[in-house]
PDB file of C-alpha atoms and ligand atoms in Angstrom:
ATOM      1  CA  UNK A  17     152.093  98.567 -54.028  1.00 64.00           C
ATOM      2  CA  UNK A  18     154.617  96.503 -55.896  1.00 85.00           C
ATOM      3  CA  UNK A  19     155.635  97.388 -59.318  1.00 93.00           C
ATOM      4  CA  UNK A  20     155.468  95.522 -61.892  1.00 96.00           C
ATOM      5  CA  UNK A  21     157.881  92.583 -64.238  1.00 97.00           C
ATOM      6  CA  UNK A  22     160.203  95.108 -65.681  1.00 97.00           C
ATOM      7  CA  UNK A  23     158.834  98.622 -64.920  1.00 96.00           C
ATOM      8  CA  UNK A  24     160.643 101.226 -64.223  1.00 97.00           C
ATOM      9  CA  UNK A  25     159.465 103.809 -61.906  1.00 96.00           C
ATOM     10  CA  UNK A  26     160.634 106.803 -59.640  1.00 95.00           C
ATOM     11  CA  UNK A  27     161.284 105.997 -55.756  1.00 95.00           C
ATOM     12  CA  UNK A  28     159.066 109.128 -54.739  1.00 94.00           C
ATOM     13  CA  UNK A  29     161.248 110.215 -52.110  1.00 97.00           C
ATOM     14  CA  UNK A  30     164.267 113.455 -51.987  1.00 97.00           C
ATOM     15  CA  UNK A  31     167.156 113.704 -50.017  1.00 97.00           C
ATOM     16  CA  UNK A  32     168.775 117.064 -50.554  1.00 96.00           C
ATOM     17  CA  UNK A  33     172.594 116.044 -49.986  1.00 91.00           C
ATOM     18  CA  UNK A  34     173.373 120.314 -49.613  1.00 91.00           C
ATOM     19  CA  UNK A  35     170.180 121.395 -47.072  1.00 95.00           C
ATOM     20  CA  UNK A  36     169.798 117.681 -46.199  1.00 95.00           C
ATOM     21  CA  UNK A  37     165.846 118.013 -46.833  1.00 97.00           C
ATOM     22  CA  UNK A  38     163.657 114.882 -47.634  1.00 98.00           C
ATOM     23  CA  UNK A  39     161.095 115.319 -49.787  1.00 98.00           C
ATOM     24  CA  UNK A  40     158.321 112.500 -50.108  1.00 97.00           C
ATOM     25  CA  UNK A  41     154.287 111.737 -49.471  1.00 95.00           C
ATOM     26  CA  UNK A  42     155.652 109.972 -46.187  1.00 97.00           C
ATOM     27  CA  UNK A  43     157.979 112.226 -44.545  1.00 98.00           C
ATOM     28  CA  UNK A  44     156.841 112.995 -40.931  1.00 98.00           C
ATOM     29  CA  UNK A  45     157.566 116.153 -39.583  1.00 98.00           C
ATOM     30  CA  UNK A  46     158.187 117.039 -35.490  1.00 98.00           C
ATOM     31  CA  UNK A  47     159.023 120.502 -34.063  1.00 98.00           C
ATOM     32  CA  UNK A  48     160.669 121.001 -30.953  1.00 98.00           C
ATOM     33  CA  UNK A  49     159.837 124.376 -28.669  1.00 98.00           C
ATOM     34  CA  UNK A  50     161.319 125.243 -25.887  1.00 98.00           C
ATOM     35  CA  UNK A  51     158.055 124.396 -23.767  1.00 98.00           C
ATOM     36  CA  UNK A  52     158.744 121.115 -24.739  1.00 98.00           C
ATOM     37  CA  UNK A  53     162.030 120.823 -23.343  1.00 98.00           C
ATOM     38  CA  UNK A  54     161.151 121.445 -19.836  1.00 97.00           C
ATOM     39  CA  UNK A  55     164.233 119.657 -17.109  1.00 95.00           C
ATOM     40  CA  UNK A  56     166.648 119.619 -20.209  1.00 97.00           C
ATOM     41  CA  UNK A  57     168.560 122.141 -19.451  1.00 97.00           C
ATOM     42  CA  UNK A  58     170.609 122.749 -16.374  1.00 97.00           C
ATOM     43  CA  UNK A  59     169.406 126.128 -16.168  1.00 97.00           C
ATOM     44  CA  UNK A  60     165.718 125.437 -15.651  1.00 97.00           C
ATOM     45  CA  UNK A  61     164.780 128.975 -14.121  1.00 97.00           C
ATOM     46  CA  UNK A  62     166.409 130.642 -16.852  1.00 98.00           C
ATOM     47  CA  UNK A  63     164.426 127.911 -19.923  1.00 98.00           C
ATOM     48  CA  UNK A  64     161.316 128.589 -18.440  1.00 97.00           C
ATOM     49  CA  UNK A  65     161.546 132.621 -18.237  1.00 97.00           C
ATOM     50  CA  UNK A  66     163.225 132.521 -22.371  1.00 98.00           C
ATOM     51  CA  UNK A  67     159.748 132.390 -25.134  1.00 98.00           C
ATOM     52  CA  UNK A  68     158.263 129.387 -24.818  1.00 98.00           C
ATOM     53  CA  UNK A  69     157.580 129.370 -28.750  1.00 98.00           C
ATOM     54  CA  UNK A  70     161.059 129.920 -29.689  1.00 98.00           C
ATOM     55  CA  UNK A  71     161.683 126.549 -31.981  1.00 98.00           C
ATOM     56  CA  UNK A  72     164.912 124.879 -30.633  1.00 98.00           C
ATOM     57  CA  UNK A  73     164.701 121.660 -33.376  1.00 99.00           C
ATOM     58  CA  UNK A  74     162.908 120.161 -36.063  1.00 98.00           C
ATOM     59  CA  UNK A  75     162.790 116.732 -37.169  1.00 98.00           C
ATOM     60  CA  UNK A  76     161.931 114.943 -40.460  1.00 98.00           C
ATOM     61  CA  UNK A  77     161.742 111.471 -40.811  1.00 98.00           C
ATOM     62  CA  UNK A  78     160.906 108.702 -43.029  1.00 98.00           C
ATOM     63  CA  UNK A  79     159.594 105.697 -41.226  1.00 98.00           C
ATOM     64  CA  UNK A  80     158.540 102.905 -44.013  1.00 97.00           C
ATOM     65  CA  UNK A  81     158.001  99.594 -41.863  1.00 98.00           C
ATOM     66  CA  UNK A  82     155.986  99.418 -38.383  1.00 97.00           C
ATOM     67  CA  UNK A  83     157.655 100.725 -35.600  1.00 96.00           C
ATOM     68  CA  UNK A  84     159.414  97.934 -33.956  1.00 97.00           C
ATOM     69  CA  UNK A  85     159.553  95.647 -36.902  1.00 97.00           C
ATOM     70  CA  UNK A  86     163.088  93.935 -37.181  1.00 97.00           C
ATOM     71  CA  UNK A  87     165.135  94.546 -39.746  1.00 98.00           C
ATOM     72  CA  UNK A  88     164.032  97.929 -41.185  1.00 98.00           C
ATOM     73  CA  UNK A  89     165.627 101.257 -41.252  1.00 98.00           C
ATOM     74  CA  UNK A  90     164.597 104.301 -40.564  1.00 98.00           C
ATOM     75  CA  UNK A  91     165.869 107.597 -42.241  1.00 98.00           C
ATOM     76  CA  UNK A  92     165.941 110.881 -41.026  1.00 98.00           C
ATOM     77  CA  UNK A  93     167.041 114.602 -40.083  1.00 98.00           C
ATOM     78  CA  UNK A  94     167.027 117.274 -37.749  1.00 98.00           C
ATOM     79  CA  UNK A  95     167.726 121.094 -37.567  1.00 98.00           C
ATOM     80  CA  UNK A  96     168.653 122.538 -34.241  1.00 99.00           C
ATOM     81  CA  UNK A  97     168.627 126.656 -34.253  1.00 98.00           C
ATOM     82  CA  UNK A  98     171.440 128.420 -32.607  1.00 98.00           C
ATOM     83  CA  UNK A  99     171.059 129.749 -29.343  1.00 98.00           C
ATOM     84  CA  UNK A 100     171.249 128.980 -25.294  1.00 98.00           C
ATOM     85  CA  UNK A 101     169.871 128.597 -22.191  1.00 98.00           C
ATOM     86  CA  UNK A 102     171.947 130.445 -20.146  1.00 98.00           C
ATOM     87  CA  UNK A 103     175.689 129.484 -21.198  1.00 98.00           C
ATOM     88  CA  UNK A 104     174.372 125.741 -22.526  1.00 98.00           C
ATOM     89  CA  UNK A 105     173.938 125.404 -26.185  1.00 98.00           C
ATOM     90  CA  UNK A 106     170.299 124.392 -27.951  1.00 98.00           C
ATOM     91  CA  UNK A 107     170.409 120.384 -27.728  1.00 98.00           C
ATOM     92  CA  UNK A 108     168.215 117.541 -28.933  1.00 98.00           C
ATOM     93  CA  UNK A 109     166.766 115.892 -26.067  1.00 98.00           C
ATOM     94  CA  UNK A 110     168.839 112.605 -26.558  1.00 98.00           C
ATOM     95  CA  UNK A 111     168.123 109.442 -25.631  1.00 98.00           C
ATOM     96  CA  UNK A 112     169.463 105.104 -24.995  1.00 98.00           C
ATOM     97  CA  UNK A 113     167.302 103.351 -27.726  1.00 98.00           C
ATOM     98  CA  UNK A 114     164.657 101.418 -25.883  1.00 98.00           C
ATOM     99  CA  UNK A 115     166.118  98.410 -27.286  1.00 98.00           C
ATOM    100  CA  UNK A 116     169.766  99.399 -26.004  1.00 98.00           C
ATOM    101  CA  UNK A 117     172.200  96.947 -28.119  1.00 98.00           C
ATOM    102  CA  UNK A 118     170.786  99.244 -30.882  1.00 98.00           C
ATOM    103  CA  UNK A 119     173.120 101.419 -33.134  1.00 99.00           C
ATOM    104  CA  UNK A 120     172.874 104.583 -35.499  1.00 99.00           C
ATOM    105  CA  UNK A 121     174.494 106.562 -38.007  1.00 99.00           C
ATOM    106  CA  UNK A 122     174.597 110.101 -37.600  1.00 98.00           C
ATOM    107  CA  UNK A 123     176.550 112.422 -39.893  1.00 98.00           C
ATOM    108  CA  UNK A 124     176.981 116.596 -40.583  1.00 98.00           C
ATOM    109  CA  UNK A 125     174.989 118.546 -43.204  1.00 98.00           C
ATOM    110  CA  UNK A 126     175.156 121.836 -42.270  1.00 98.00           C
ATOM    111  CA  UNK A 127     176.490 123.884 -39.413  1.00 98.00           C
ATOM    112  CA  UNK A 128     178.913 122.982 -36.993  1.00 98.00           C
ATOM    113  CA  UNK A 129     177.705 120.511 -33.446  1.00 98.00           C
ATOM    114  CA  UNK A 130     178.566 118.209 -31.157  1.00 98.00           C
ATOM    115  CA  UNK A 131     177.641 114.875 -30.962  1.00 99.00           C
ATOM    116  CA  UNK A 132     177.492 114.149 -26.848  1.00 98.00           C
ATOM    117  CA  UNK A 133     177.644 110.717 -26.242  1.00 98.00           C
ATOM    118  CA  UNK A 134     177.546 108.845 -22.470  1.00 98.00           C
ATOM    119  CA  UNK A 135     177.689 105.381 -21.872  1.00 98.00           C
ATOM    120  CA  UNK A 136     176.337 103.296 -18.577  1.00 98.00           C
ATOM    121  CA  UNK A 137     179.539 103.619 -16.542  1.00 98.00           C
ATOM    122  CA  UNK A 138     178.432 107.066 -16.609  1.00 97.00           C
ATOM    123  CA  UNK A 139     181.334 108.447 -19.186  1.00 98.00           C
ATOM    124  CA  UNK A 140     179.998 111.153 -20.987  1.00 98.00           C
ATOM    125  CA  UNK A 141     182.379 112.151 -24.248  1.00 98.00           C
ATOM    126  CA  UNK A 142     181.417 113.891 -27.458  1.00 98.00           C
ATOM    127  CA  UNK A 143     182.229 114.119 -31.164  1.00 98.00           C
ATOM    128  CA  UNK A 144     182.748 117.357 -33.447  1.00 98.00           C
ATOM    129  CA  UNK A 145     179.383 116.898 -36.126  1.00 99.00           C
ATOM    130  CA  UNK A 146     180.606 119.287 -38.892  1.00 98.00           C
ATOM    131  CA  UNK A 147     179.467 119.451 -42.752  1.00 98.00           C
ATOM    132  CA  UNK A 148     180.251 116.284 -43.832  1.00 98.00           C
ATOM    133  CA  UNK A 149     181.573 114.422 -40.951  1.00 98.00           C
ATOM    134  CA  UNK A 150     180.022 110.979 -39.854  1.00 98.00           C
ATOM    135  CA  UNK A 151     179.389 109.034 -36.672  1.00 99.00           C
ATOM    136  CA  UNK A 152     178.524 105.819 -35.843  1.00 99.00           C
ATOM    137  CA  UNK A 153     176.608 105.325 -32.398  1.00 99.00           C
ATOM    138  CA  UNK A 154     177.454 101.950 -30.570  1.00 98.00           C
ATOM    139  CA  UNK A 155     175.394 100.048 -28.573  1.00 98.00           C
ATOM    140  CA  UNK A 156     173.820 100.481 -25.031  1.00 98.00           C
ATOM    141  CA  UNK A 157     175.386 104.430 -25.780  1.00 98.00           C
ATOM    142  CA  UNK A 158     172.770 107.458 -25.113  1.00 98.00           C
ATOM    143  CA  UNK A 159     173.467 110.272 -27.641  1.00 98.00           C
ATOM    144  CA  UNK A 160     172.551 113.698 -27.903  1.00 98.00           C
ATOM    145  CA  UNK A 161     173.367 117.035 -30.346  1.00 99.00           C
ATOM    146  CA  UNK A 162     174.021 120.504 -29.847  1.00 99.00           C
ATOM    147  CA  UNK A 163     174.362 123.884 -32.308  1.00 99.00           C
ATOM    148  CA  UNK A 164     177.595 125.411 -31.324  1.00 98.00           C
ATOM    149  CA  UNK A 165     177.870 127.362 -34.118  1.00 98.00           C
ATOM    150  CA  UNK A 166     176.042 130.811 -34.941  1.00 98.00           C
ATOM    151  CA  UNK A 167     173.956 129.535 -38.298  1.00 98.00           C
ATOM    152  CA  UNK A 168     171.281 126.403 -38.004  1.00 98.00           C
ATOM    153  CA  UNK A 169     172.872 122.883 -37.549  1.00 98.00           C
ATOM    154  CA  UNK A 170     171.627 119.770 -39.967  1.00 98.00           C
ATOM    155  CA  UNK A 171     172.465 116.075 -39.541  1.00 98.00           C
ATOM    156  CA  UNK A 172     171.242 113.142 -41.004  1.00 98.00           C
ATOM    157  CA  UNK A 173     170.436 110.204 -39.157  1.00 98.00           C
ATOM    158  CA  UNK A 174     169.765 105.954 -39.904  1.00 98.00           C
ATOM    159  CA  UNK A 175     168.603 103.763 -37.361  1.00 98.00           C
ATOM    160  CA  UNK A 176     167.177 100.246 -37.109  1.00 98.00           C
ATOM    161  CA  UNK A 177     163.158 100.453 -37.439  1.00 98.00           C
ATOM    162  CA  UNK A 178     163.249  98.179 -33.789  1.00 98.00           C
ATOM    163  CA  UNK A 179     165.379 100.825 -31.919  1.00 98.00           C
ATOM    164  CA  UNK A 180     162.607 102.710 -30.146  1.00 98.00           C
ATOM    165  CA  UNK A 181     163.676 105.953 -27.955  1.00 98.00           C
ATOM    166  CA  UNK A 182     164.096 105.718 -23.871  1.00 98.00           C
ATOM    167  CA  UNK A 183     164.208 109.480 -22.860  1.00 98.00           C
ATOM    168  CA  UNK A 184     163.152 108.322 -19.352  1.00 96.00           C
ATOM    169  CA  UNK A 185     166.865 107.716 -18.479  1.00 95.00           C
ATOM    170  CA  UNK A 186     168.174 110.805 -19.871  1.00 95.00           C
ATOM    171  CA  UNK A 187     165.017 113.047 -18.369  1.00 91.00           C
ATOM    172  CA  UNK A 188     165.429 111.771 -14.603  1.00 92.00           C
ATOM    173  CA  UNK A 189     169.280 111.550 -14.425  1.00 91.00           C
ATOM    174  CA  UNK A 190     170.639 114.013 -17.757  1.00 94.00           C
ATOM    175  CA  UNK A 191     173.756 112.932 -19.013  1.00 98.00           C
ATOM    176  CA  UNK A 192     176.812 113.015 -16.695  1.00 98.00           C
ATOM    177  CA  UNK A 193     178.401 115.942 -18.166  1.00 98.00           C
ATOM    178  CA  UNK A 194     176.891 118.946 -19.572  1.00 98.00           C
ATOM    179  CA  UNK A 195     177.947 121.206 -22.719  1.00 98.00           C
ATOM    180  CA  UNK A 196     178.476 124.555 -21.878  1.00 98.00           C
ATOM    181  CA  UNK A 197     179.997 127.791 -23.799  1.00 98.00           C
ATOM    182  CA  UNK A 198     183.206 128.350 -21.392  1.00 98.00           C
ATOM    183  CA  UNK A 199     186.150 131.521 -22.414  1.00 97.00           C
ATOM    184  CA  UNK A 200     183.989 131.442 -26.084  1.00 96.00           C
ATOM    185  CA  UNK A 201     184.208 127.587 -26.889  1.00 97.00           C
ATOM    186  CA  UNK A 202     182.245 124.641 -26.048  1.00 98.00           C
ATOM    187  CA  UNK A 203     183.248 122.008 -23.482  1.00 98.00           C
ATOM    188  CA  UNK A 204     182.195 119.592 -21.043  1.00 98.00           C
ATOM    189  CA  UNK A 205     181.658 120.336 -17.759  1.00 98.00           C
TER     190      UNK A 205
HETATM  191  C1  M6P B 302     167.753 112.010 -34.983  1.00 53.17           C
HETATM  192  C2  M6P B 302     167.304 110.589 -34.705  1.00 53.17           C
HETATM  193  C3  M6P B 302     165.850 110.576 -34.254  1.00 53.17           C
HETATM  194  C4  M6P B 302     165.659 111.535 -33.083  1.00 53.17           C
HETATM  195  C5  M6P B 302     166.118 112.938 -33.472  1.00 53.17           C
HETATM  196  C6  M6P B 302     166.004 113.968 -32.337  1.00 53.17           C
HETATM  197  O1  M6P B 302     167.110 112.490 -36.119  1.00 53.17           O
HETATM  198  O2  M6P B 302     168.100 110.031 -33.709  1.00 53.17           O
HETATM  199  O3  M6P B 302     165.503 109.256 -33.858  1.00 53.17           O
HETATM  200  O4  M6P B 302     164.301 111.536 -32.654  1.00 53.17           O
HETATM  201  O5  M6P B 302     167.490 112.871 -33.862  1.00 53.17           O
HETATM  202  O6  M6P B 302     166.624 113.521 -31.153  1.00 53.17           O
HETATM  203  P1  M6P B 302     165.766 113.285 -29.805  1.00 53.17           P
HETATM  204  O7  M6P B 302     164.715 112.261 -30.143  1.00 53.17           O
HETATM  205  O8  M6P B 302     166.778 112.796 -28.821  1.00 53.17           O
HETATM  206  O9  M6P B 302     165.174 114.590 -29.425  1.00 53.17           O
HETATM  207 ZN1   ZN B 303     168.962 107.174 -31.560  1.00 53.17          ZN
END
């Protein structure tokens, strides 16, 4: 698996900087429907009446050490379609790490977001994601993207291989504020 003394080889793996696509043997791939995403919106009358097939987010991801190993990093993407459910836009499910001190690097490809970010006090805050713009997500801080924009939304993501996700938080109590399309622009309410 190694190379060799003095070789010279190719690393095997893409990262699109424009579409922000990885390309590589090991890139795992995970799409997210709206039946999947069942108590994550306020509205959940109006989620489960929309198409269940509609694809809200996709996910690549290159994950080259175990998961949980120390000191590894893990690379990654995702693409979340315009649209909403009701007047709240398409959102990532979001998540604390499972290991909370944890931390990740988030930045904008494509499209134009919002980074919503809530801490345990309960203060929920968030972050314009456009092309190009990057975030850093502290510790013991649950964090979460939606598309407000009209065209697909990419970001790029790096996190520590020993992170893990805890969506159990985030699926029994949300996050403490909710963003909504209000008067034609997005804000927390
Ligand atoms: C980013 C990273 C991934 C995460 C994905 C989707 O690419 O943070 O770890 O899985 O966004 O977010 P979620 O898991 O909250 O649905
Ligand atoms: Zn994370």
């Amino acid at each position: 698996m190694y190379p060799t003394h003095k070789q010279i080889i190719e690393s095997g793996l893409v990262f699109e900087s424009n579409t922000g696509k990885l390309r590589g043997d090991e890139i795992i791939e995970v799409s997210r429907y709206l039946k999947d995403l069942k108590g994550i919106f306020e509205d959940e009358t109006k989620r489960a009446q929309l198409d269940q097939e509609s694809l809200i987010y996709q996910v690549q991801m290159y994950l080259p050490e175990e998961t949980g190993a120390p000191g590894g990093l893990y690379f990654g993407n995702t693409t979340i379609f315009p649209g909403k459910v009701g007047n709240e836009y398409f959102m990532t499910k979001g998540h604390f790490h499972a290991q909370e001190d944890r931390t990740e690097y988030y930045w904008g490809i494509r499209g134009k977001g919002m980074l919503i970010l809530m801490d345990r006090n309960g203060n929920t805050w968030a972050e314009k994601m456009t092309v190009g713009s990057l975030h850093y997500i502290r510790p013991h801080i649950a964090h979460r993207v939606a598309n407000v924009g009209k065209n697909p939304l990419v970001f790029g993501a790096c996190w520590p291989s020993d992170a893990g996700h805890n969506y159990n938080d985030i699926s029994k109590n949300g996050f403490t504020a909710r963003l909504k399309e209000i008067n034609g622009k997005p804000q927390l309410v």
